[in-house]
Structures are given as structure tokens and as C-alpha cells.
Tab-separated table of C-alpha atoms in Angstrom:
chain	number	residue	atom	x	y	z
U	1	UNK	CA	-78.356	7.408	-42.138
U	2	UNK	CA	-79.506	10.491	-40.207
U	3	UNK	CA	-79.652	8.462	-36.981
U	4	UNK	CA	-76.060	7.436	-37.609
U	5	UNK	CA	-74.911	11.066	-37.843
U	6	UNK	CA	-76.807	11.897	-34.664
U	7	UNK	CA	-74.770	9.260	-32.888
U	8	UNK	CA	-71.490	10.412	-34.449
U	9	UNK	CA	-71.846	14.139	-33.927
U	10	UNK	CA	-70.403	13.998	-30.392
U	11	UNK	CA	-67.575	11.759	-31.585
U	12	UNK	CA	-66.812	14.186	-34.413
U	13	UNK	CA	-66.273	17.151	-32.065
U	14	UNK	CA	-62.896	18.863	-31.576
U	15	UNK	CA	-61.668	18.866	-27.937
U	16	UNK	CA	-60.423	22.455	-28.314
U	17	UNK	CA	-63.412	24.259	-29.885
U	18	UNK	CA	-65.995	21.579	-28.921
U	19	UNK	CA	-67.613	21.753	-32.353
U	20	UNK	CA	-67.602	19.427	-35.382
U	21	UNK	CA	-64.132	19.209	-36.924
U	22	UNK	CA	-63.097	21.653	-39.609
U	23	UNK	CA	-60.084	20.339	-41.540
U	24	UNK	CA	-59.535	17.537	-38.988
U	25	UNK	CA	-55.933	16.429	-38.383
U	26	UNK	CA	-54.875	13.288	-36.549
U	27	UNK	CA	-51.760	13.572	-34.361
U	28	UNK	CA	-49.326	10.664	-33.888
U	29	UNK	CA	-50.972	9.973	-30.505
U	30	UNK	CA	-54.286	9.315	-32.395
U	31	UNK	CA	-56.103	12.378	-30.979
U	32	UNK	CA	-57.913	14.534	-33.555
U	33	UNK	CA	-58.408	18.317	-33.656
U	34	UNK	CA	-59.320	21.074	-36.082
U	35	UNK	CA	-56.111	22.135	-37.824
U	36	UNK	CA	-56.709	25.791	-36.981
U	37	UNK	CA	-57.477	24.942	-33.335
U	38	UNK	CA	-54.288	22.969	-32.752
U	39	UNK	CA	-52.131	25.589	-34.465
U	40	UNK	CA	-53.726	28.317	-32.337
U	41	UNK	CA	-53.131	26.211	-29.240
U	42	UNK	CA	-49.463	25.731	-30.156
U	43	UNK	CA	-49.051	29.449	-30.678
U	44	UNK	CA	-48.769	29.985	-26.915
U	45	UNK	CA	-46.567	26.957	-26.164
U	46	UNK	CA	-42.775	26.514	-26.135
U	47	UNK	CA	-43.106	22.991	-27.523
U	48	UNK	CA	-45.658	21.346	-29.830
U	49	UNK	CA	-47.558	18.836	-27.713
U	50	UNK	CA	-50.972	17.207	-27.905
U	51	UNK	CA	-53.525	19.341	-25.987
U	52	UNK	CA	-54.913	16.172	-24.377
U	53	UNK	CA	-52.019	13.770	-23.629
U	54	UNK	CA	-49.014	16.163	-24.018
U	55	UNK	CA	-47.251	13.889	-26.505
U	56	UNK	CA	-44.622	15.725	-28.599
U	57	UNK	CA	-45.844	16.295	-32.167
U	58	UNK	CA	-43.750	17.515	-35.141
U	59	UNK	CA	-45.551	20.243	-37.093
U	60	UNK	CA	-44.808	18.554	-40.404
U	61	UNK	CA	-47.022	15.633	-39.346
U	62	UNK	CA	-50.219	17.723	-39.399
U	63	UNK	CA	-51.971	15.827	-42.179
U	64	UNK	CA	-55.665	16.319	-42.808
U	65	UNK	CA	-57.677	13.081	-42.542
U	66	UNK	CA	-59.816	12.914	-45.676
U	67	UNK	CA	-62.075	10.185	-44.313
U	68	UNK	CA	-62.752	12.120	-41.119
U	69	UNK	CA	-63.181	15.316	-43.121
U	70	UNK	CA	-65.865	13.687	-45.311
U	71	UNK	CA	-67.727	12.385	-42.252
U	72	UNK	CA	-67.624	15.826	-40.654
U	73	UNK	CA	-68.881	17.538	-43.780
U	74	UNK	CA	-71.788	15.057	-43.961
U	75	UNK	CA	-72.526	15.658	-40.277
U	76	UNK	CA	-72.527	19.433	-40.834
U	77	UNK	CA	-74.932	19.087	-43.766
U	78	UNK	CA	-77.216	16.885	-41.700
U	79	UNK	CA	-77.181	19.377	-38.847
U	80	UNK	CA	-78.024	22.223	-41.242
U	81	UNK	CA	-80.884	20.198	-42.695
U	82	UNK	CA	-82.316	19.466	-39.276
U	83	UNK	CA	-82.044	23.077	-38.176
U	84	UNK	CA	-83.696	24.271	-41.394
U	85	UNK	CA	-86.603	21.839	-41.252
U	86	UNK	CA	-86.885	21.573	-37.466
U	87	UNK	CA	-87.181	17.808	-37.946
U	88	UNK	CA	-85.260	16.761	-34.896
U	89	UNK	CA	-88.092	14.517	-33.753
U	90	UNK	CA	-86.787	11.525	-35.640
U	91	UNK	CA	-83.738	11.583	-33.404
U	92	UNK	CA	-85.629	11.869	-30.175
U	93	UNK	CA	-86.855	8.309	-29.883
U	94	UNK	CA	-90.027	7.165	-28.117
U	95	UNK	CA	-91.109	7.592	-24.506
U	96	UNK	CA	-90.748	4.297	-22.627
U	97	UNK	CA	-93.947	4.983	-20.602
U	98	UNK	CA	-96.339	6.274	-23.283
U	99	UNK	CA	-94.697	5.110	-26.520
U	100	UNK	CA	-94.953	8.660	-27.780
U	101	UNK	CA	-92.314	10.694	-29.566
U	102	UNK	CA	-90.052	12.554	-27.143
U	103	UNK	CA	-90.276	16.166	-28.260
U	104	UNK	CA	-90.138	18.232	-25.029
U	105	UNK	CA	-87.599	18.865	-22.256
U	106	UNK	CA	-88.655	19.392	-18.633
U	107	UNK	CA	-86.610	22.297	-17.282
U	108	UNK	CA	-87.340	21.466	-13.656
U	109	UNK	CA	-86.418	17.761	-13.790
U	110	UNK	CA	-83.824	18.234	-16.578
U	111	UNK	CA	-85.052	15.277	-18.624
U	112	UNK	CA	-86.648	14.784	-22.067
U	113	UNK	CA	-90.382	13.946	-22.045
U	114	UNK	CA	-93.235	13.364	-24.471
U	115	UNK	CA	-96.475	15.412	-24.774
U	116	UNK	CA	-98.367	12.909	-22.614
U	117	UNK	CA	-95.671	13.172	-19.909
U	118	UNK	CA	-96.115	16.956	-19.932
U	119	UNK	CA	-99.842	16.616	-19.224
U	120	UNK	CA	-99.368	13.923	-16.619
U	121	UNK	CA	-99.394	14.540	-12.879
U	122	UNK	CA	-95.601	14.194	-12.665
U	123	UNK	CA	-94.769	17.076	-15.041
U	124	UNK	CA	-98.083	18.978	-15.317
U	125	UNK	CA	-96.896	22.070	-13.423
U	126	UNK	CA	-93.359	21.986	-14.794
U	127	UNK	CA	-92.063	24.321	-17.452
U	128	UNK	CA	-91.181	22.457	-20.644
U	129	UNK	CA	-89.890	23.568	-24.027
U	130	UNK	CA	-89.289	21.885	-27.378
U	131	UNK	CA	-86.113	19.832	-27.489
U	132	UNK	CA	-84.722	21.514	-30.607
U	133	UNK	CA	-84.981	24.906	-28.833
U	134	UNK	CA	-83.309	23.897	-25.562
U	135	UNK	CA	-80.606	21.697	-27.096
U	136	UNK	CA	-78.321	24.568	-28.122
U	137	UNK	CA	-78.687	26.289	-24.748
U	138	UNK	CA	-77.839	23.102	-22.855
U	139	UNK	CA	-74.919	22.398	-25.178
U	140	UNK	CA	-73.604	25.868	-24.448
U	141	UNK	CA	-73.794	25.055	-20.742
U	142	UNK	CA	-71.922	21.804	-21.269
U	143	UNK	CA	-69.457	23.562	-23.548
U	144	UNK	CA	-68.710	26.057	-20.768
U	145	UNK	CA	-68.151	23.194	-18.338
U	146	UNK	CA	-65.896	21.458	-20.859
U	147	UNK	CA	-63.904	24.628	-21.325
U	148	UNK	CA	-63.446	24.839	-17.542
U	149	UNK	CA	-62.345	21.198	-17.471
U	150	UNK	CA	-59.978	21.838	-20.343
U	151	UNK	CA	-58.423	24.816	-18.535
U	152	UNK	CA	-58.152	22.758	-15.371
U	153	UNK	CA	-56.498	19.992	-17.373
U	154	UNK	CA	-54.010	22.507	-18.767
U	155	UNK	CA	-53.309	23.764	-15.247
U	156	UNK	CA	-52.552	20.256	-14.052
U	157	UNK	CA	-50.408	19.550	-17.124
U	158	UNK	CA	-48.386	22.671	-16.359
U	159	UNK	CA	-48.102	21.610	-12.712
U	160	UNK	CA	-46.915	18.169	-13.854
U	161	UNK	CA	-44.328	19.806	-16.144
U	162	UNK	CA	-43.218	21.964	-13.223
U	163	UNK	CA	-42.869	18.880	-11.000
U	164	UNK	CA	-40.809	17.106	-13.661
U	165	UNK	CA	-38.608	20.178	-14.037
U	166	UNK	CA	-38.244	20.459	-10.256
U	167	UNK	CA	-37.264	16.772	-10.004
U	168	UNK	CA	-34.492	17.323	-12.552
U	169	UNK	CA	-33.351	20.432	-10.675
U	170	UNK	CA	-33.252	18.475	-7.403
U	171	UNK	CA	-31.015	15.882	-9.062
U	172	UNK	CA	-28.757	18.659	-10.360
U	173	UNK	CA	-28.613	20.234	-6.891
U	174	UNK	CA	-27.726	16.872	-5.331
U	175	UNK	CA	-24.884	16.379	-7.834
U	176	UNK	CA	-23.505	19.879	-7.162
U	177	UNK	CA	-23.756	19.445	-3.383
U	178	UNK	CA	-22.037	16.045	-3.533
U	179	UNK	CA	-19.289	17.393	-5.789
U	180	UNK	CA	-18.599	20.307	-3.446
U	181	UNK	CA	-18.622	18.086	-0.340
U	182	UNK	CA	-16.152	15.725	-2.024
U	183	UNK	CA	-13.960	18.673	-2.983
U	184	UNK	CA	-13.946	20.130	0.538
U	185	UNK	CA	-13.232	16.784	2.151
U	186	UNK	CA	-10.433	16.097	-0.332
U	187	UNK	CA	-8.884	19.369	0.810
U	188	UNK	CA	-9.237	18.320	4.451
U	189	UNK	CA	-7.932	14.835	3.686
U	190	UNK	CA	-4.916	16.298	1.856
U	191	UNK	CA	-4.207	18.639	4.767
U	192	UNK	CA	-4.459	15.820	7.320
U	193	UNK	CA	-2.341	13.527	5.159
U	194	UNK	CA	0.364	16.186	4.761
U	195	UNK	CA	0.189	17.007	8.479
U	196	UNK	CA	0.473	13.324	9.357
U	197	UNK	CA	3.482	12.903	7.073
U	198	UNK	CA	5.149	16.022	8.521
U	199	UNK	CA	4.655	14.865	12.112
U	200	UNK	CA	5.811	11.303	11.400
U	201	UNK	CA	8.831	12.769	9.585
U	202	UNK	CA	9.602	14.919	12.648
U	203	UNK	CA	9.455	11.804	14.850
U	204	UNK	CA	11.837	9.943	12.540
U	205	UNK	CA	14.197	12.919	12.391
U	206	UNK	CA	14.312	13.177	16.196
U	207	UNK	CA	14.742	9.400	16.448
U	208	UNK	CA	17.760	9.509	14.129
U	209	UNK	CA	19.286	12.524	15.854
U	210	UNK	CA	18.984	11.089	19.354
U	211	UNK	CA	19.966	7.598	18.228
U	212	UNK	CA	23.152	9.054	16.698
U	213	UNK	CA	23.906	10.898	19.962
U	214	UNK	CA	23.387	7.714	21.983
U	215	UNK	CA	25.527	5.686	19.569
U	216	UNK	CA	28.310	8.260	19.832
U	217	UNK	CA	28.016	8.184	23.619
U	218	UNK	CA	28.078	4.389	23.589
U	219	UNK	CA	31.244	4.492	21.447
U	220	UNK	CA	32.942	6.834	23.879
U	221	UNK	CA	31.973	4.579	26.797
U	222	UNK	CA	33.304	1.540	24.915
U	223	UNK	CA	36.675	3.292	24.477
U	224	UNK	CA	36.767	4.094	28.164
U	225	UNK	CA	35.879	0.485	28.987
U	226	UNK	CA	38.834	-0.751	26.884
U	227	UNK	CA	41.159	1.695	28.656
U	228	UNK	CA	39.885	0.595	32.071
U	229	UNK	CA	40.256	-3.086	31.123
U	230	UNK	CA	43.886	-2.472	30.097
U	231	UNK	CA	44.634	-0.658	33.356
U	232	UNK	CA	42.936	-3.392	35.380
U	233	UNK	CA	44.929	-6.132	33.665
U	234	UNK	CA	48.229	-4.252	34.049
U	235	UNK	CA	47.538	-3.606	37.756
U	236	UNK	CA	46.591	-7.226	38.359
U	237	UNK	CA	49.766	-8.362	36.593
U	238	UNK	CA	51.890	-6.021	38.719
U	239	UNK	CA	50.341	-7.445	41.877
U	240	UNK	CA	51.269	-10.960	40.812
U	241	UNK	CA	54.843	-10.145	39.737
U	242	UNK	CA	56.523	-11.065	43.043
U	243	UNK	CA	57.452	-9.150	46.155
U	244	UNK	CA	60.579	-7.303	44.986
U	245	UNK	CA	59.238	-6.308	41.532
U	246	UNK	CA	55.931	-5.249	43.062
U	247	UNK	CA	57.698	-3.090	45.632
U	248	UNK	CA	60.084	-1.649	43.068
U	249	UNK	CA	57.154	-0.698	40.717
U	250	UNK	CA	54.669	0.196	43.434
U	251	UNK	CA	54.634	3.925	42.720
U	252	UNK	CA	54.176	3.461	38.965
U	253	UNK	CA	51.517	0.812	39.551
U	254	UNK	CA	49.530	3.094	41.848
U	255	UNK	CA	49.789	5.927	39.354
U	256	UNK	CA	48.523	3.689	36.577
U	257	UNK	CA	45.666	2.389	38.720
U	258	UNK	CA	44.304	5.858	39.449
U	259	UNK	CA	41.031	6.641	37.469
U	260	UNK	CA	39.667	10.177	37.334
U	261	UNK	CA	36.953	9.489	34.734
U	262	UNK	CA	33.443	10.628	35.811
U	263	UNK	CA	30.636	8.087	35.868
U	264	UNK	CA	28.886	7.938	32.486
U	265	UNK	CA	25.480	9.682	32.278
U	266	UNK	CA	22.929	9.915	29.469
U	267	UNK	CA	22.205	13.568	30.184
U	268	UNK	CA	18.946	15.521	29.878
U	269	UNK	CA	16.786	15.167	26.779
U	270	UNK	CA	18.244	11.869	25.741
U	271	UNK	CA	14.851	10.230	25.189
U	272	UNK	CA	12.206	11.027	22.569
U	273	UNK	CA	9.991	14.057	23.278
U	274	UNK	CA	6.838	11.936	23.525
U	275	UNK	CA	4.790	14.736	25.086
U	276	UNK	CA	5.886	17.138	22.384
U	277	UNK	CA	4.647	14.785	19.663
U	278	UNK	CA	1.512	13.377	21.284
U	279	UNK	CA	0.375	15.981	23.811
U	280	UNK	CA	-2.980	17.465	22.672
U	281	UNK	CA	-2.218	16.157	19.196
U	282	UNK	CA	-5.799	16.443	17.874
U	283	UNK	CA	-6.230	19.947	19.281
U	284	UNK	CA	-2.929	21.225	17.855
U	285	UNK	CA	-3.808	19.830	14.415
U	286	UNK	CA	-7.268	21.414	14.627
U	287	UNK	CA	-5.699	24.696	15.755
U	288	UNK	CA	-3.393	24.626	12.741
U	289	UNK	CA	-6.405	24.133	10.455
U	290	UNK	CA	-7.541	27.704	11.173
U	291	UNK	CA	-5.669	28.857	8.082
U	292	UNK	CA	-7.618	26.341	6.025
U	293	UNK	CA	-11.109	26.705	7.500
U	294	UNK	CA	-13.335	29.648	6.559
U	295	UNK	CA	-16.445	30.756	8.396
U	296	UNK	CA	-19.072	33.109	7.013
U	297	UNK	CA	-21.668	34.264	9.573
U	298	UNK	CA	-24.297	34.453	6.825
U	299	UNK	CA	-24.583	32.311	3.694
U	300	UNK	CA	-26.803	32.814	0.656
U	301	UNK	CA	-29.811	30.586	0.024
U	302	UNK	CA	-29.842	29.463	-3.647
U	303	UNK	CA	-33.499	28.422	-3.392
U	304	UNK	CA	-34.439	32.105	-2.932
U	305	UNK	CA	-32.086	33.523	-5.582
U	306	UNK	CA	-33.453	35.178	-8.725
U	307	UNK	CA	-32.976	33.243	-11.969
U	308	UNK	CA	-30.721	36.110	-13.157
U	309	UNK	CA	-28.181	35.388	-10.415
U	310	UNK	CA	-25.452	32.786	-10.020
U	311	UNK	CA	-24.116	31.807	-6.585
U	312	UNK	CA	-20.718	30.320	-5.760
U	313	UNK	CA	-20.459	26.760	-4.460
U	314	UNK	CA	-19.658	27.983	-0.951
U	315	UNK	CA	-22.725	30.292	-1.109
U	316	UNK	CA	-20.736	33.439	-0.374
U	317	UNK	CA	-20.513	35.096	-3.848
U	318	UNK	CA	-23.265	36.395	-6.124
U	319	UNK	CA	-22.960	37.282	-9.843
U	320	UNK	CA	-25.440	38.767	-12.309
U	321	UNK	CA	-25.895	36.605	-15.420
U	322	UNK	CA	-26.242	37.637	-19.059
U	323	UNK	CA	-28.918	34.986	-19.604
U	324	UNK	CA	-31.727	33.900	-17.321
U	325	UNK	CA	-31.424	30.449	-15.778
U	326	UNK	CA	-34.233	27.941	-16.194
U	327	UNK	CA	-35.142	27.243	-12.555
U	328	UNK	CA	-38.211	25.791	-10.814
U	329	UNK	CA	-40.718	28.432	-9.714
U	330	UNK	CA	-40.640	27.241	-6.106
U	331	UNK	CA	-42.444	29.316	-3.447
U	332	UNK	CA	-39.174	30.570	-1.911
U	333	UNK	CA	-37.697	31.965	-5.130
U	334	UNK	CA	-37.812	35.699	-5.788
U	335	UNK	CA	-39.395	36.479	-9.143
U	336	UNK	CA	-39.519	40.285	-8.978
U	337	UNK	CA	-36.010	41.456	-8.054
U	338	UNK	CA	-32.441	40.297	-8.631
U	339	UNK	CA	-31.851	39.298	-5.045
U	340	UNK	CA	-31.349	36.419	-2.642
U	341	UNK	CA	-31.998	35.961	1.062
U	342	UNK	CA	-29.713	34.545	3.710
U	343	UNK	CA	-30.085	30.845	4.424
U	344	UNK	CA	-30.762	31.508	8.105
U	345	UNK	CA	-33.193	33.962	9.670
U	346	UNK	CA	-33.010	35.621	13.074
U	347	UNK	CA	-35.715	36.173	15.679
U	348	UNK	CA	-33.467	37.035	18.633
U	349	UNK	CA	-30.003	38.299	19.503
U	350	UNK	CA	-27.358	40.449	17.812
U	351	UNK	CA	-25.894	39.528	14.438
U	352	UNK	CA	-23.390	41.146	12.058
U	353	UNK	CA	-22.154	40.379	8.560
U	354	UNK	CA	-19.887	42.234	6.151
U	355	UNK	CA	-20.663	42.547	2.446
U	356	UNK	CA	-18.116	43.447	-0.231
U	357	UNK	CA	-20.025	45.495	-2.840
U	358	UNK	CA	-16.820	46.399	-4.687
U	359	UNK	CA	-17.440	48.346	-7.865
U	360	UNK	CA	-21.103	47.330	-8.192
U	361	UNK	CA	-23.259	50.272	-9.248
U	362	UNK	CA	-26.593	48.672	-8.268
U	363	UNK	CA	-27.098	46.912	-4.947
U	364	UNK	CA	-29.392	46.701	-1.918
U	365	UNK	CA	-28.532	45.372	1.551
U	366	UNK	CA	-30.396	44.855	4.807
U	367	UNK	CA	-32.989	42.490	6.244
U	368	UNK	CA	-36.494	41.430	5.243
U	369	UNK	CA	-39.345	39.373	6.594
U	370	UNK	CA	-39.606	35.822	5.286
U	371	UNK	CA	-42.297	36.400	2.630
U	372	UNK	CA	-41.747	40.132	2.112
U	373	UNK	CA	-40.046	40.136	-1.268
U	374	UNK	CA	-40.565	36.787	-2.921
U	375	UNK	CA	-43.742	36.771	-5.024
U	376	UNK	CA	-45.484	39.633	-6.743
U	377	UNK	CA	-43.725	42.993	-6.681
U	378	UNK	CA	-43.963	44.461	-3.191
U	379	UNK	CA	-42.430	47.744	-2.077
U	380	UNK	CA	-38.904	47.262	-0.752
U	381	UNK	CA	-39.502	49.465	2.281
U	382	UNK	CA	-40.483	49.176	5.932
U	383	UNK	CA	-44.175	48.950	5.060
U	384	UNK	CA	-43.333	46.053	2.729
U	385	UNK	CA	-41.368	44.234	5.438
U	386	UNK	CA	-37.877	45.286	4.248
U	387	UNK	CA	-35.205	47.425	5.941
U	388	UNK	CA	-32.660	48.225	3.237
U	389	UNK	CA	-30.147	50.755	2.000
U	390	UNK	CA	-29.401	50.815	-1.709
U	391	UNK	CA	-27.285	52.281	-4.500
U	392	UNK	CA	-29.164	53.041	-7.724
U	393	UNK	CA	-28.520	55.614	-10.454
U	394	UNK	CA	-25.529	56.855	-8.485
U	395	UNK	CA	-27.688	57.696	-5.439
U	396	UNK	CA	-27.344	56.144	-1.977
U	397	UNK	CA	-30.714	55.888	-0.245
U	398	UNK	CA	-32.390	54.329	2.757
U	399	UNK	CA	-35.526	52.574	1.492
U	400	UNK	CA	-38.054	54.442	3.601
U	401	UNK	CA	-41.339	55.981	2.380
U	402	UNK	CA	-40.371	58.189	0.641
U	403	UNK	CA	-36.691	57.234	0.153
U	404	UNK	CA	-34.158	58.970	2.385
U	405	UNK	CA	-31.021	60.224	0.536
U	406	UNK	CA	-27.753	59.300	2.280
U	407	UNK	CA	-24.845	61.761	2.309
U	408	UNK	CA	-21.997	59.354	1.603
U	409	UNK	CA	-18.618	60.514	0.329
U	410	UNK	CA	-16.824	58.310	-2.147
U	411	UNK	CA	-17.829	54.751	-2.899
U	412	UNK	CA	-18.005	52.287	0.005
U	413	UNK	CA	-16.431	48.955	-0.864
U	414	UNK	CA	-17.346	46.938	2.226
U	415	UNK	CA	-20.451	47.491	4.365
U	416	UNK	CA	-21.236	45.961	7.730
U	417	UNK	CA	-24.879	45.156	8.492
U	418	UNK	CA	-25.641	44.844	12.201
U	419	UNK	CA	-28.986	43.525	13.452
U	420	UNK	CA	-30.127	43.953	17.051
U	421	UNK	CA	-33.438	42.109	17.015
U	422	UNK	CA	-34.519	42.873	20.571
U	423	UNK	CA	-33.703	46.578	20.290
U	424	UNK	CA	-35.308	46.725	16.835
U	425	UNK	CA	-32.265	48.234	15.079
U	426	UNK	CA	-30.596	47.584	11.734
U	427	UNK	CA	-27.369	49.582	11.432
U	428	UNK	CA	-25.158	50.046	8.358
U	429	UNK	CA	-21.463	50.996	8.612
U	430	UNK	CA	-18.941	51.937	5.904
U	431	UNK	CA	-15.844	49.923	6.861
U	432	UNK	CA	-13.429	52.254	5.061
U	433	UNK	CA	-13.333	54.381	8.210
U	434	UNK	CA	-16.170	52.849	10.294
U	435	UNK	CA	-18.509	55.659	9.253
U	436	UNK	CA	-22.144	55.289	10.298
U	437	UNK	CA	-24.397	55.230	7.222
U	438	UNK	CA	-27.943	54.724	8.536
U	439	UNK	CA	-29.967	53.011	11.279
U	440	UNK	CA	-33.521	51.688	10.955
U	441	UNK	CA	-35.619	51.451	14.093
U	442	UNK	CA	-38.555	49.052	14.181
U	443	UNK	CA	-40.223	46.642	16.582
U	444	UNK	CA	-39.735	43.274	14.921
U	445	UNK	CA	-42.490	40.729	15.460
U	446	UNK	CA	-41.150	37.747	13.537
U	447	UNK	CA	-38.053	36.262	11.953
U	448	UNK	CA	-36.039	38.435	9.560
U	449	UNK	CA	-33.602	37.261	6.904
U	450	UNK	CA	-30.473	38.962	5.515
U	451	UNK	CA	-31.298	40.547	2.126
U	452	UNK	CA	-28.856	40.893	-0.782
U	453	UNK	CA	-29.798	42.644	-4.031
U	454	UNK	CA	-27.338	42.875	-6.943
U	455	UNK	CA	-27.901	44.420	-10.355
U	456	UNK	CA	-24.447	45.057	-11.822
U	457	UNK	CA	-22.815	42.593	-14.195
U	458	UNK	CA	-19.299	44.016	-13.810
U	459	UNK	CA	-18.370	42.067	-10.678
U	460	UNK	CA	-19.588	39.916	-7.793
U	461	UNK	CA	-21.149	40.890	-4.514
U	462	UNK	CA	-19.879	38.670	-1.723
U	463	UNK	CA	-19.848	38.068	1.996
U	464	UNK	CA	-16.599	38.534	3.873
U	465	UNK	CA	-15.482	35.512	5.925
U	466	UNK	CA	-14.850	36.036	9.620
U	467	UNK	CA	-11.492	35.349	11.239
U	468	UNK	CA	-11.501	31.975	12.966
U	469	UNK	CA	-9.671	31.803	16.302
U	470	UNK	CA	-9.301	29.121	18.949
U	471	UNK	CA	-9.639	30.271	22.563
U	472	UNK	CA	-8.552	27.915	25.347
U	473	UNK	CA	-9.840	28.602	28.829
U	474	UNK	CA	-7.660	27.203	31.603
U	475	UNK	CA	-9.249	26.123	34.892
U	476	UNK	CA	-6.966	25.755	37.925
U	477	UNK	CA	-8.110	23.688	40.860
U	478	UNK	CA	-6.355	23.879	44.222
U	479	UNK	CA	-6.013	20.632	46.158
U	480	UNK	CA	-5.856	20.150	49.925
U	481	UNK	CA	-2.635	19.069	51.610
U	482	UNK	CA	-2.762	15.682	53.265
């Protein structure tokens, strides 16, 4: 019976505490744990899952297994007896070489040996100790390794949960993107359909107008034709009336035969204005779409936005939420500040964008290096890779080290941020009266991104769209006379 418990002791160990079960419970997934261990494990989790296979487990199904409990109690008693009497030798078996009881452990070769093995040439100079003394030490070593494996397993389970959550978020993003694309194209389709109908209607209207004019003209010509036919017939009849009657009516006949009507003409503009309807048709429709199309020089990147922020579908507006969103902790996302970066960074040229801060009482604007403000909690200053001005606690400051107070009268509603990458300048302007607010000077060495921080729930912070204009350049070419 004691040999049986020696074999079962490893199988009767909890995978959380790595000791023999105390009040063992069996979960629906068939894994067993100490009741106290699994409850402690669940204390730090949002959901109750098996520590090994992550299967969901209702708490009311934590039933103690009486059979397993009895086996564990017997195993504990047997362990206590062995420790008290030191009679572990009966579990050690016999040496296969010397048929002696295995009672020692060679520390150098890490293998159990008998007394004869210890005195043999192979292990004579090796340090050995009794098995019952080294067993607990070695089990502690293995227990430490198991704990490391268990922590690693938990890490990978969390990573798997994060991947599953990210996959769901990707599907949600795809649905939102598709919905917005469909919406925008429906707007364009509706505009083009209405424009097509209006232009076809204009063609039909002109067709009717000019057809009516031509029909009226044709009617007038028909009347003149009838009059001319009558005159022709009367003149021909007079000529055939005989000599005396012809001579007697000669003067009247000549008067009747005179025709002062001008030759009929269609006149200018009688035909359809084909050039007016078809000339540069695509361009003129596109030009008319300026009122419909919006262009924002900078758009927000939702993958960098804090989970306390909500962005509009067109990525131009930013709101502060009452509740935190459940979002994947991707490397781009900011986890320290309520901010988002622009979707496009700059490493050359001049760039400007205008931000409507409105009545927001907490905001920060400027530019930042790619990784400057995403993970951890870095300083939002030049040394931290950020060039910002901010409003906080009613104070306008440039985020230098230390902060530089800004003497600004009133409350700016719209601020222009201008980046000159080559010159190393970031300039801020109050658009109420084009007042200069502050200019950072720095030699940029890599790409910078527009930075938008927002901490006021009262209203949105958003990017002003730029006016879209169409400029046509005409090129005149002089030809040679032949």
C-alpha cells in the first residue's frame, strides 16, 4: 500500500501550489485543484476560468471530491509516517548493477545510487547524500521551475486572450470602415445621379425650346409657301388668258407677281448647344463637387487614441468619454494620456493644420516623435520628444523644462499649428487675430507626428477642413504660318 501512495503522490498534487490536494475540487474540464488555491487564483481574474485550460467555470460548481480527498489524506498520513521514521528506503528500489537498496543521491551526476555505487570507481570522489535528505531540496528546485512554467503559461494565455480580443476588434474596425465607405459613396452616387438628371433635363428643355422655335419657323415658311403658290398660279393663269385680257391686266398681274419676302434663314443658335453640354463635362462636374468634398490636411489615427477617447468616422473629431472603451493594447496605442496622434508623420517640408479647441478647458497641441508618448509615462516636453503648448488649470503653457507660461488674452477657439521640418520650427498661432502664441526651435532628426491631447468632456476637439479649390493652368502654343 505504501508503494502505491509513493506512485500517486505526484498525481495527487495541485497544479497551483504543487503540493498534495487540500479540499480537492474537480472543475467541469476535469482538472483538479485545492479549493483555496483556485479561489485565490480567481481573485485576480475578471472571469472564472480553469488555471490550466482556461475553460469557463461557474463558482457554484466547486464541489469537493470526497474520493480524491480521502486519497489525499491517506497520502499525507503516509508522507508524515515516512518523514517521522525516515523509512524512505522501501520506496527507493534496488540498484540494477549491485542489487542493493538505493539510498544515496550523487550530487555531481544527479542520479540515485546505492552504497556500493558510492564506493565504486565511478562515484568514489563524488559528493553523495541520503535520498530522504536531498528529496525536499530537489523538489523545491522543481517546484520553482514549475512555478516559472506556470507563470509563463499564464503569460501566453493572456497573450492568446489579447489576440482573440484584437481579432474581434479588427472585425469591428472592418465593419465600421466598410459602413463609412458605403455611406460616402452613396453620397457621391446621389450627387452624380442628381447631377446627371439635372443635365439630361437641361438637354431636354433646350431640345423642346429649340424644336418649338423651329416648328414655329416651319409654320411661317409653310404659310409663305401657300401664298407664293397662289401668286404663281394666278400669274400663270393671267399669262394664259389670251392676248387682249393679258394686256388689259398686265399692270395688275405684274403687281401681283412681285415678291419682297426675304429668303428664309434658320438664324444663329438654332441648333443644340452641344459644346455647352458636353465640353469638359467630367471636369465641370468634378469642379461642382467642391461643395461636397472636404479635405483635412491631418487626420486622427484611431489606433493611437486613448481608450477614453472617441473619434468621428471621418477621423476629424475627438470626444472624451464617460466610460473607458475596451480596446486592444496594441503597441501604437497611448496608455498614459488622453491623446491621439495624426495618421501621417512628417520628415520634410512645411505643414499646417488648424484645430478647433472651442470651450475645452484641457488640451495639448503640437508634434511628437513616433514613440515619444505611447507607452509608459514620459515627460511631454522637448526632452521627451514632444513640442506642445497646453491649457491646464486655466493656464496656457509651452511644455518646456520647466514649463513656460504664455501671456494669452481671452480664450483662443481655433489654433493653427505650423511645422517647418527643415528649419526645425513648430509655430502656434491664435486665429482670432493671427496672434503669435509660441515657437519651438529644434533640429529634428526623424519623423514627427501631429499630437492632439483632450481632457474636457464638455465638447469635441476637431480639425478644421481646408477649402478645396480647382486651379486650371492654361498653356498657349503659337504655331508657324505656312
